[in-house]
Amino acid sequence: MPYKFIEGLTTADVAFEAKGRTLSELFESAAMALFDIMANPKKVKKKIIKKFGLEEKNLEDLMFKFLDEIIFFKDSDALVFNSSKVDVKQNKNLKLTAALYGDKIDYKKQELKVDPKAVTMHKFDVKKEKGNYFARVIVDI
């Protein structure tokens, strides 16, 4: 599993760890964990594609803004997602392009879970270790 939820790290929020062999895999794993916080991905259809790009100087800021963008689409467009395709290139800065696949929120057809408000910086960590990338994220719900 590319992500796991962490019990006991926080009391009023949801925490997860994501991993990937590449930066692109790491970001896709983190997105999947966030999607799974909002709704059961198996109950969300791929009717809508949201594409966007981001550029940051460091990995932590890029991850934070990427996850924040997903929450923004949930809030502004009433969308939930079930998968993503992310490409991260590293030159002078880190450049990310992403496509999120999902649908409008539908209380009758989807198994909705909790409503994330924001990604927090509390215990937030993104690093490369032993050839793999890891992220620890706490989401305010």
Short mmCIF file of N, CA and C in Angstrom, two decimals:
data_model
loop_
_atom_site.label_atom_id
_atom_site.label_comp_id
_atom_site.label_asym_id
_atom_site.label_seq_id
_atom_site.Cartn_x
_atom_site.Cartn_y
_atom_site.Cartn_z
N MET A 1 0.85 -1.18 0.00
CA MET A 1 0.00 0.00 0.00
C MET A 1 0.89 1.24 0.00
N PRO A 2 0.64 2.21 -0.87
CA PRO A 2 1.50 3.38 -0.97
C PRO A 2 1.27 4.41 0.15
N TYR A 3 0.26 4.20 0.99
CA TYR A 3 0.04 5.10 2.11
C TYR A 3 -0.60 4.31 3.24
N LYS A 4 -0.49 4.87 4.46
CA LYS A 4 -1.17 4.28 5.61
C LYS A 4 -1.58 5.39 6.56
N PHE A 5 -2.69 5.15 7.25
CA PHE A 5 -3.15 6.10 8.24
C PHE A 5 -2.44 5.80 9.55
N ILE A 6 -2.17 6.85 10.31
CA ILE A 6 -1.43 6.72 11.56
C ILE A 6 -2.39 6.99 12.72
N GLU A 7 -2.59 6.01 13.55
CA GLU A 7 -3.46 6.15 14.72
C GLU A 7 -2.66 6.74 15.88
N GLY A 8 -3.30 7.59 16.67
CA GLY A 8 -2.70 8.09 17.89
C GLY A 8 -1.73 9.24 17.74
N LEU A 9 -1.43 9.66 16.54
CA LEU A 9 -0.50 10.77 16.33
C LEU A 9 -1.18 12.10 16.64
N THR A 10 -2.47 12.15 16.43
CA THR A 10 -3.25 13.36 16.64
C THR A 10 -4.66 12.96 17.05
N THR A 11 -5.34 13.81 17.79
CA THR A 11 -6.66 13.43 18.30
C THR A 11 -7.82 13.97 17.47
N ALA A 12 -7.69 15.16 16.93
CA ALA A 12 -8.82 15.76 16.21
C ALA A 12 -8.59 15.87 14.71
N ASP A 13 -7.54 15.26 14.24
CA ASP A 13 -7.17 15.34 12.83
C ASP A 13 -6.93 13.93 12.29
N VAL A 14 -6.59 13.85 11.01
CA VAL A 14 -6.23 12.58 10.39
C VAL A 14 -4.77 12.68 9.94
N ALA A 15 -3.99 11.68 10.29
CA ALA A 15 -2.57 11.66 9.90
C ALA A 15 -2.33 10.50 8.95
N PHE A 16 -1.43 10.72 7.99
CA PHE A 16 -1.04 9.63 7.11
C PHE A 16 0.42 9.74 6.71
N GLU A 17 0.97 8.61 6.31
CA GLU A 17 2.30 8.56 5.71
C GLU A 17 2.14 8.03 4.30
N ALA A 18 2.82 8.67 3.37
CA ALA A 18 2.80 8.24 1.97
C ALA A 18 4.24 7.95 1.56
N LYS A 19 4.38 7.07 0.57
CA LYS A 19 5.72 6.76 0.08
C LYS A 19 5.70 6.52 -1.41
N GLY A 20 6.88 6.61 -2.02
CA GLY A 20 7.02 6.34 -3.44
C GLY A 20 8.48 6.18 -3.80
N ARG A 21 8.72 5.40 -4.85
CA ARG A 21 10.09 5.24 -5.33
C ARG A 21 10.58 6.50 -6.03
N THR A 22 9.64 7.25 -6.61
CA THR A 22 9.96 8.50 -7.30
C THR A 22 9.13 9.62 -6.67
N LEU A 23 9.47 10.85 -7.00
CA LEU A 23 8.67 11.97 -6.51
C LEU A 23 7.24 11.90 -7.05
N SER A 24 7.08 11.51 -8.29
CA SER A 24 5.75 11.40 -8.87
C SER A 24 4.91 10.37 -8.12
N GLU A 25 5.50 9.22 -7.81
CA GLU A 25 4.79 8.20 -7.04
C GLU A 25 4.43 8.69 -5.64
N LEU A 26 5.35 9.42 -5.01
CA LEU A 26 5.08 9.97 -3.68
C LEU A 26 3.86 10.88 -3.71
N PHE A 27 3.81 11.78 -4.69
CA PHE A 27 2.69 12.72 -4.77
C PHE A 27 1.38 12.00 -5.09
N GLU A 28 1.43 10.99 -5.94
CA GLU A 28 0.22 10.21 -6.23
C GLU A 28 -0.25 9.45 -4.99
N SER A 29 0.68 8.92 -4.20
CA SER A 29 0.31 8.22 -2.97
C SER A 29 -0.31 9.17 -1.96
N ALA A 30 0.28 10.36 -1.81
CA ALA A 30 -0.27 11.35 -0.87
C ALA A 30 -1.65 11.80 -1.31
N ALA A 31 -1.83 11.99 -2.61
CA ALA A 31 -3.15 12.36 -3.13
C ALA A 31 -4.17 11.27 -2.84
N MET A 32 -3.77 10.02 -3.05
CA MET A 32 -4.69 8.91 -2.80
C MET A 32 -5.11 8.85 -1.34
N ALA A 33 -4.18 9.09 -0.44
CA ALA A 33 -4.51 9.11 1.00
C ALA A 33 -5.52 10.22 1.29
N LEU A 34 -5.30 11.40 0.71
CA LEU A 34 -6.24 12.50 0.91
C LEU A 34 -7.61 12.20 0.31
N PHE A 35 -7.62 11.59 -0.88
CA PHE A 35 -8.90 11.19 -1.49
C PHE A 35 -9.65 10.23 -0.56
N ASP A 36 -8.90 9.30 0.03
CA ASP A 36 -9.50 8.27 0.89
C ASP A 36 -10.02 8.86 2.20
N ILE A 37 -9.48 9.98 2.63
CA ILE A 37 -10.01 10.68 3.81
C ILE A 37 -11.40 11.24 3.50
N MET A 38 -11.58 11.74 2.28
CA MET A 38 -12.83 12.40 1.88
C MET A 38 -13.94 11.44 1.51
N ALA A 39 -13.61 10.39 0.75
CA ALA A 39 -14.64 9.48 0.24
C ALA A 39 -13.98 8.15 -0.13
N ASN A 40 -14.79 7.11 -0.18
CA ASN A 40 -14.29 5.82 -0.63
C ASN A 40 -14.00 5.94 -2.13
N PRO A 41 -12.72 5.86 -2.53
CA PRO A 41 -12.37 6.04 -3.95
C PRO A 41 -13.09 5.07 -4.89
N LYS A 42 -13.44 3.89 -4.40
CA LYS A 42 -14.13 2.90 -5.23
C LYS A 42 -15.55 3.32 -5.58
N LYS A 43 -16.10 4.28 -4.82
CA LYS A 43 -17.47 4.75 -5.06
C LYS A 43 -17.52 6.05 -5.85
N VAL A 44 -16.35 6.57 -6.23
CA VAL A 44 -16.26 7.82 -6.98
C VAL A 44 -15.96 7.50 -8.44
N LYS A 45 -16.77 8.02 -9.34
CA LYS A 45 -16.56 7.78 -10.78
C LYS A 45 -15.60 8.82 -11.35
N LYS A 46 -14.97 8.46 -12.47
CA LYS A 46 -14.05 9.35 -13.17
C LYS A 46 -14.80 10.12 -14.25
N LYS A 47 -15.56 11.13 -13.86
CA LYS A 47 -16.32 11.93 -14.82
C LYS A 47 -15.67 13.27 -15.12
N ILE A 48 -14.87 13.75 -14.18
CA ILE A 48 -14.27 15.09 -14.29
C ILE A 48 -12.76 14.98 -14.11
N ILE A 49 -12.03 15.73 -14.92
CA ILE A 49 -10.58 15.81 -14.79
C ILE A 49 -10.21 17.25 -14.43
N LYS A 50 -9.45 17.41 -13.37
CA LYS A 50 -8.93 18.72 -12.98
C LYS A 50 -7.42 18.68 -13.19
N LYS A 51 -6.92 19.58 -14.05
CA LYS A 51 -5.49 19.66 -14.32
C LYS A 51 -4.93 20.96 -13.76
N PHE A 52 -3.71 20.88 -13.24
CA PHE A 52 -3.06 22.08 -12.73
C PHE A 52 -1.56 21.86 -12.65
N GLY A 53 -0.85 22.93 -12.46
CA GLY A 53 0.60 22.88 -12.31
C GLY A 53 1.04 23.74 -11.15
N LEU A 54 2.14 23.36 -10.55
CA LEU A 54 2.72 24.12 -9.44
C LEU A 54 4.23 24.14 -9.60
N GLU A 55 4.85 25.17 -9.04
CA GLU A 55 6.31 25.26 -9.03
C GLU A 55 6.75 25.81 -7.69
N GLU A 56 7.70 25.14 -7.07
CA GLU A 56 8.21 25.57 -5.77
C GLU A 56 9.71 25.31 -5.71
N LYS A 57 10.35 25.94 -4.75
CA LYS A 57 11.79 25.78 -4.59
C LYS A 57 12.16 24.54 -3.78
N ASN A 58 11.25 24.10 -2.90
CA ASN A 58 11.59 22.92 -2.10
C ASN A 58 10.43 21.92 -2.05
N LEU A 59 10.76 20.72 -1.69
CA LEU A 59 9.84 19.59 -1.72
C LEU A 59 8.68 19.77 -0.73
N GLU A 60 8.98 20.27 0.45
CA GLU A 60 7.94 20.45 1.47
C GLU A 60 6.87 21.43 1.01
N ASP A 61 7.30 22.56 0.46
CA ASP A 61 6.33 23.55 -0.01
C ASP A 61 5.50 23.01 -1.18
N LEU A 62 6.13 22.23 -2.05
CA LEU A 62 5.40 21.67 -3.19
C LEU A 62 4.34 20.67 -2.71
N MET A 63 4.68 19.81 -1.77
CA MET A 63 3.71 18.84 -1.24
C MET A 63 2.56 19.57 -0.54
N PHE A 64 2.90 20.54 0.28
CA PHE A 64 1.87 21.28 1.02
C PHE A 64 0.88 21.94 0.05
N LYS A 65 1.40 22.64 -0.95
CA LYS A 65 0.53 23.34 -1.91
C LYS A 65 -0.26 22.37 -2.78
N PHE A 66 0.34 21.23 -3.12
CA PHE A 66 -0.35 20.20 -3.91
C PHE A 66 -1.58 19.67 -3.16
N LEU A 67 -1.38 19.29 -1.91
CA LEU A 67 -2.50 18.77 -1.13
C LEU A 67 -3.53 19.86 -0.85
N ASP A 68 -3.06 21.07 -0.63
CA ASP A 68 -3.97 22.20 -0.42
C ASP A 68 -4.83 22.45 -1.66
N GLU A 69 -4.26 22.26 -2.83
CA GLU A 69 -5.00 22.44 -4.09
C GLU A 69 -6.13 21.42 -4.21
N ILE A 70 -5.90 20.20 -3.78
CA ILE A 70 -6.94 19.17 -3.80
C ILE A 70 -8.10 19.58 -2.89
N ILE A 71 -7.77 20.06 -1.70
CA ILE A 71 -8.82 20.51 -0.78
C ILE A 71 -9.55 21.71 -1.36
N PHE A 72 -8.84 22.59 -2.04
CA PHE A 72 -9.47 23.74 -2.70
C PHE A 72 -10.51 23.29 -3.72
N PHE A 73 -10.18 22.30 -4.55
CA PHE A 73 -11.15 21.80 -5.55
C PHE A 73 -12.37 21.18 -4.86
N LYS A 74 -12.15 20.50 -3.74
CA LYS A 74 -13.26 19.94 -2.99
C LYS A 74 -14.19 21.05 -2.51
N ASP A 75 -13.60 22.11 -1.97
CA ASP A 75 -14.39 23.21 -1.41
C ASP A 75 -15.01 24.10 -2.49
N SER A 76 -14.25 24.46 -3.51
CA SER A 76 -14.74 25.43 -4.50
C SER A 76 -15.66 24.81 -5.55
N ASP A 77 -15.38 23.55 -5.93
CA ASP A 77 -16.14 22.92 -7.01
C ASP A 77 -16.95 21.72 -6.56
N ALA A 78 -16.95 21.42 -5.25
CA ALA A 78 -17.68 20.27 -4.68
C ALA A 78 -17.28 18.97 -5.37
N LEU A 79 -15.96 18.73 -5.44
CA LEU A 79 -15.43 17.54 -6.12
C LEU A 79 -14.75 16.60 -5.13
N VAL A 80 -14.86 15.31 -5.42
CA VAL A 80 -14.05 14.29 -4.77
C VAL A 80 -13.39 13.48 -5.88
N PHE A 81 -12.27 12.85 -5.53
CA PHE A 81 -11.46 12.19 -6.54
C PHE A 81 -11.18 10.74 -6.17
N ASN A 82 -10.79 9.95 -7.19
CA ASN A 82 -10.44 8.56 -6.93
C ASN A 82 -9.05 8.18 -7.45
N SER A 83 -8.42 9.06 -8.23
CA SER A 83 -7.08 8.76 -8.73
C SER A 83 -6.44 10.03 -9.28
N SER A 84 -5.14 9.92 -9.54
CA SER A 84 -4.40 11.06 -10.08
C SER A 84 -3.24 10.58 -10.92
N LYS A 85 -2.76 11.47 -11.74
CA LYS A 85 -1.52 11.27 -12.49
C LYS A 85 -0.68 12.50 -12.24
N VAL A 86 0.47 12.30 -11.63
CA VAL A 86 1.33 13.42 -11.23
C VAL A 86 2.70 13.23 -11.84
N ASP A 87 3.27 14.32 -12.35
CA ASP A 87 4.62 14.31 -12.88
C ASP A 87 5.40 15.43 -12.19
N VAL A 88 6.50 15.07 -11.57
CA VAL A 88 7.35 16.05 -10.88
C VAL A 88 8.71 16.04 -11.55
N LYS A 89 9.14 17.22 -11.98
CA LYS A 89 10.46 17.39 -12.59
C LYS A 89 11.28 18.30 -11.67
N GLN A 90 12.56 17.96 -11.55
CA GLN A 90 13.43 18.72 -10.68
C GLN A 90 14.57 19.33 -11.48
N ASN A 91 14.53 20.65 -11.64
CA ASN A 91 15.63 21.39 -12.25
C ASN A 91 16.10 22.40 -11.21
N LYS A 92 16.09 23.67 -11.55
CA LYS A 92 16.40 24.70 -10.55
C LYS A 92 15.32 24.69 -9.47
N ASN A 93 14.07 24.61 -9.91
CA ASN A 93 12.92 24.49 -9.01
C ASN A 93 12.26 23.14 -9.25
N LEU A 94 11.30 22.81 -8.41
CA LEU A 94 10.49 21.61 -8.61
C LEU A 94 9.23 22.02 -9.35
N LYS A 95 8.95 21.35 -10.47
CA LYS A 95 7.75 21.64 -11.26
C LYS A 95 6.85 20.43 -11.26
N LEU A 96 5.59 20.65 -10.93
CA LEU A 96 4.61 19.57 -10.85
C LEU A 96 3.48 19.84 -11.82
N THR A 97 3.09 18.81 -12.54
CA THR A 97 1.85 18.85 -13.32
C THR A 97 1.01 17.69 -12.83
N ALA A 98 -0.29 17.96 -12.69
CA ALA A 98 -1.17 16.93 -12.13
C ALA A 98 -2.51 16.91 -12.84
N ALA A 99 -3.08 15.72 -12.91
CA ALA A 99 -4.45 15.52 -13.37
C ALA A 99 -5.15 14.70 -12.29
N LEU A 100 -6.25 15.24 -11.78
CA LEU A 100 -7.06 14.55 -10.77
C LEU A 100 -8.33 14.06 -11.43
N TYR A 101 -8.73 12.83 -11.14
CA TYR A 101 -9.90 12.22 -11.75
C TYR A 101 -10.96 11.99 -10.69
N GLY A 102 -12.18 12.50 -10.94
CA GLY A 102 -13.24 12.33 -9.96
C GLY A 102 -14.58 12.79 -10.45
N ASP A 103 -15.40 13.24 -9.50
CA ASP A 103 -16.78 13.59 -9.82
C ASP A 103 -17.30 14.59 -8.79
N LYS A 104 -18.42 15.19 -9.11
CA LYS A 104 -19.12 16.07 -8.17
C LYS A 104 -19.53 15.25 -6.95
N ILE A 105 -19.55 15.88 -5.80
CA ILE A 105 -19.99 15.20 -4.58
C ILE A 105 -21.46 14.81 -4.74
N ASP A 106 -21.74 13.55 -4.45
CA ASP A 106 -23.10 13.02 -4.54
C ASP A 106 -23.36 12.15 -3.31
N TYR A 107 -24.11 12.71 -2.37
CA TYR A 107 -24.36 12.02 -1.10
C TYR A 107 -25.10 10.70 -1.27
N LYS A 108 -25.83 10.56 -2.35
CA LYS A 108 -26.62 9.34 -2.57
C LYS A 108 -25.80 8.21 -3.18
N LYS A 109 -24.78 8.54 -3.97
CA LYS A 109 -24.04 7.50 -4.69
C LYS A 109 -22.64 7.23 -4.13
N GLN A 110 -22.08 8.20 -3.41
CA GLN A 110 -20.72 8.05 -2.92
C GLN A 110 -20.72 7.78 -1.42
N GLU A 111 -19.71 7.08 -0.98
CA GLU A 111 -19.53 6.82 0.45
C GLU A 111 -18.60 7.91 0.99
N LEU A 112 -19.20 9.03 1.41
CA LEU A 112 -18.42 10.16 1.89
C LEU A 112 -17.96 9.90 3.32
N LYS A 113 -16.78 10.40 3.65
CA LYS A 113 -16.20 10.16 4.98
C LYS A 113 -16.14 11.47 5.76
N VAL A 114 -14.96 12.08 5.88
CA VAL A 114 -14.83 13.33 6.62
C VAL A 114 -14.49 14.47 5.68
N ASP A 115 -14.65 15.69 6.17
CA ASP A 115 -14.44 16.89 5.38
C ASP A 115 -13.13 17.56 5.79
N PRO A 116 -12.04 17.32 5.05
CA PRO A 116 -10.78 17.97 5.42
C PRO A 116 -10.84 19.48 5.19
N LYS A 117 -10.33 20.20 6.17
CA LYS A 117 -10.32 21.67 6.09
C LYS A 117 -8.99 22.20 5.56
N ALA A 118 -7.88 21.58 6.01
CA ALA A 118 -6.56 22.09 5.61
C ALA A 118 -5.48 21.09 5.97
N VAL A 119 -4.37 21.18 5.27
CA VAL A 119 -3.16 20.46 5.63
C VAL A 119 -2.46 21.30 6.69
N THR A 120 -1.93 20.66 7.72
CA THR A 120 -1.25 21.41 8.77
C THR A 120 0.26 21.23 8.64
N MET A 121 1.00 22.12 9.26
CA MET A 121 2.46 22.00 9.29
C MET A 121 2.91 21.19 10.51
N HIS A 122 1.99 20.84 11.39
CA HIS A 122 2.32 20.07 12.59
C HIS A 122 2.86 18.70 12.20
N LYS A 123 4.10 18.42 12.56
CA LYS A 123 4.79 17.16 12.26
C LYS A 123 4.86 16.85 10.77
N PHE A 124 4.67 17.86 9.92
CA PHE A 124 4.75 17.70 8.47
C PHE A 124 6.18 17.39 8.09
N ASP A 125 6.38 16.37 7.25
CA ASP A 125 7.73 15.98 6.87
C ASP A 125 7.71 15.33 5.49
N VAL A 126 8.63 15.73 4.65
CA VAL A 126 8.82 15.12 3.33
C VAL A 126 10.32 14.91 3.17
N LYS A 127 10.72 13.66 2.88
CA LYS A 127 12.16 13.39 2.80
C LYS A 127 12.45 12.20 1.89
N LYS A 128 13.71 12.10 1.52
CA LYS A 128 14.20 10.94 0.77
C LYS A 128 15.07 10.15 1.73
N GLU A 129 14.79 8.83 1.78
CA GLU A 129 15.51 7.98 2.71
C GLU A 129 15.68 6.60 2.09
N LYS A 130 16.89 6.12 2.03
CA LYS A 130 17.19 4.79 1.48
C LYS A 130 16.62 4.59 0.08
N GLY A 131 16.72 5.62 -0.76
CA GLY A 131 16.30 5.51 -2.15
C GLY A 131 14.81 5.70 -2.39
N ASN A 132 14.01 5.91 -1.35
CA ASN A 132 12.57 6.15 -1.49
C ASN A 132 12.20 7.50 -0.89
N TYR A 133 11.07 8.01 -1.31
CA TYR A 133 10.55 9.26 -0.78
C TYR A 133 9.42 8.97 0.20
N PHE A 134 9.36 9.77 1.27
CA PHE A 134 8.34 9.61 2.30
C PHE A 134 7.74 10.97 2.66
N ALA A 135 6.46 10.95 3.02
CA ALA A 135 5.79 12.15 3.51
C ALA A 135 4.93 11.77 4.71
N ARG A 136 4.96 12.61 5.74
CA ARG A 136 4.04 12.46 6.87
C ARG A 136 3.20 13.73 6.89
N VAL A 137 1.88 13.54 6.91
CA VAL A 137 0.96 14.67 6.77
C VAL A 137 -0.16 14.54 7.80
N ILE A 138 -0.50 15.67 8.42
CA ILE A 138 -1.66 15.73 9.30
C ILE A 138 -2.66 16.69 8.66
N VAL A 139 -3.90 16.22 8.53
CA VAL A 139 -4.96 16.99 7.89
C VAL A 139 -5.99 17.39 8.94
N ASP A 140 -6.27 18.68 9.01
CA ASP A 140 -7.28 19.21 9.92
C ASP A 140 -8.66 18.88 9.35
N ILE A 141 -9.50 18.23 10.16
CA ILE A 141 -10.84 17.89 9.70
C ILE A 141 -11.91 18.60 10.51
#
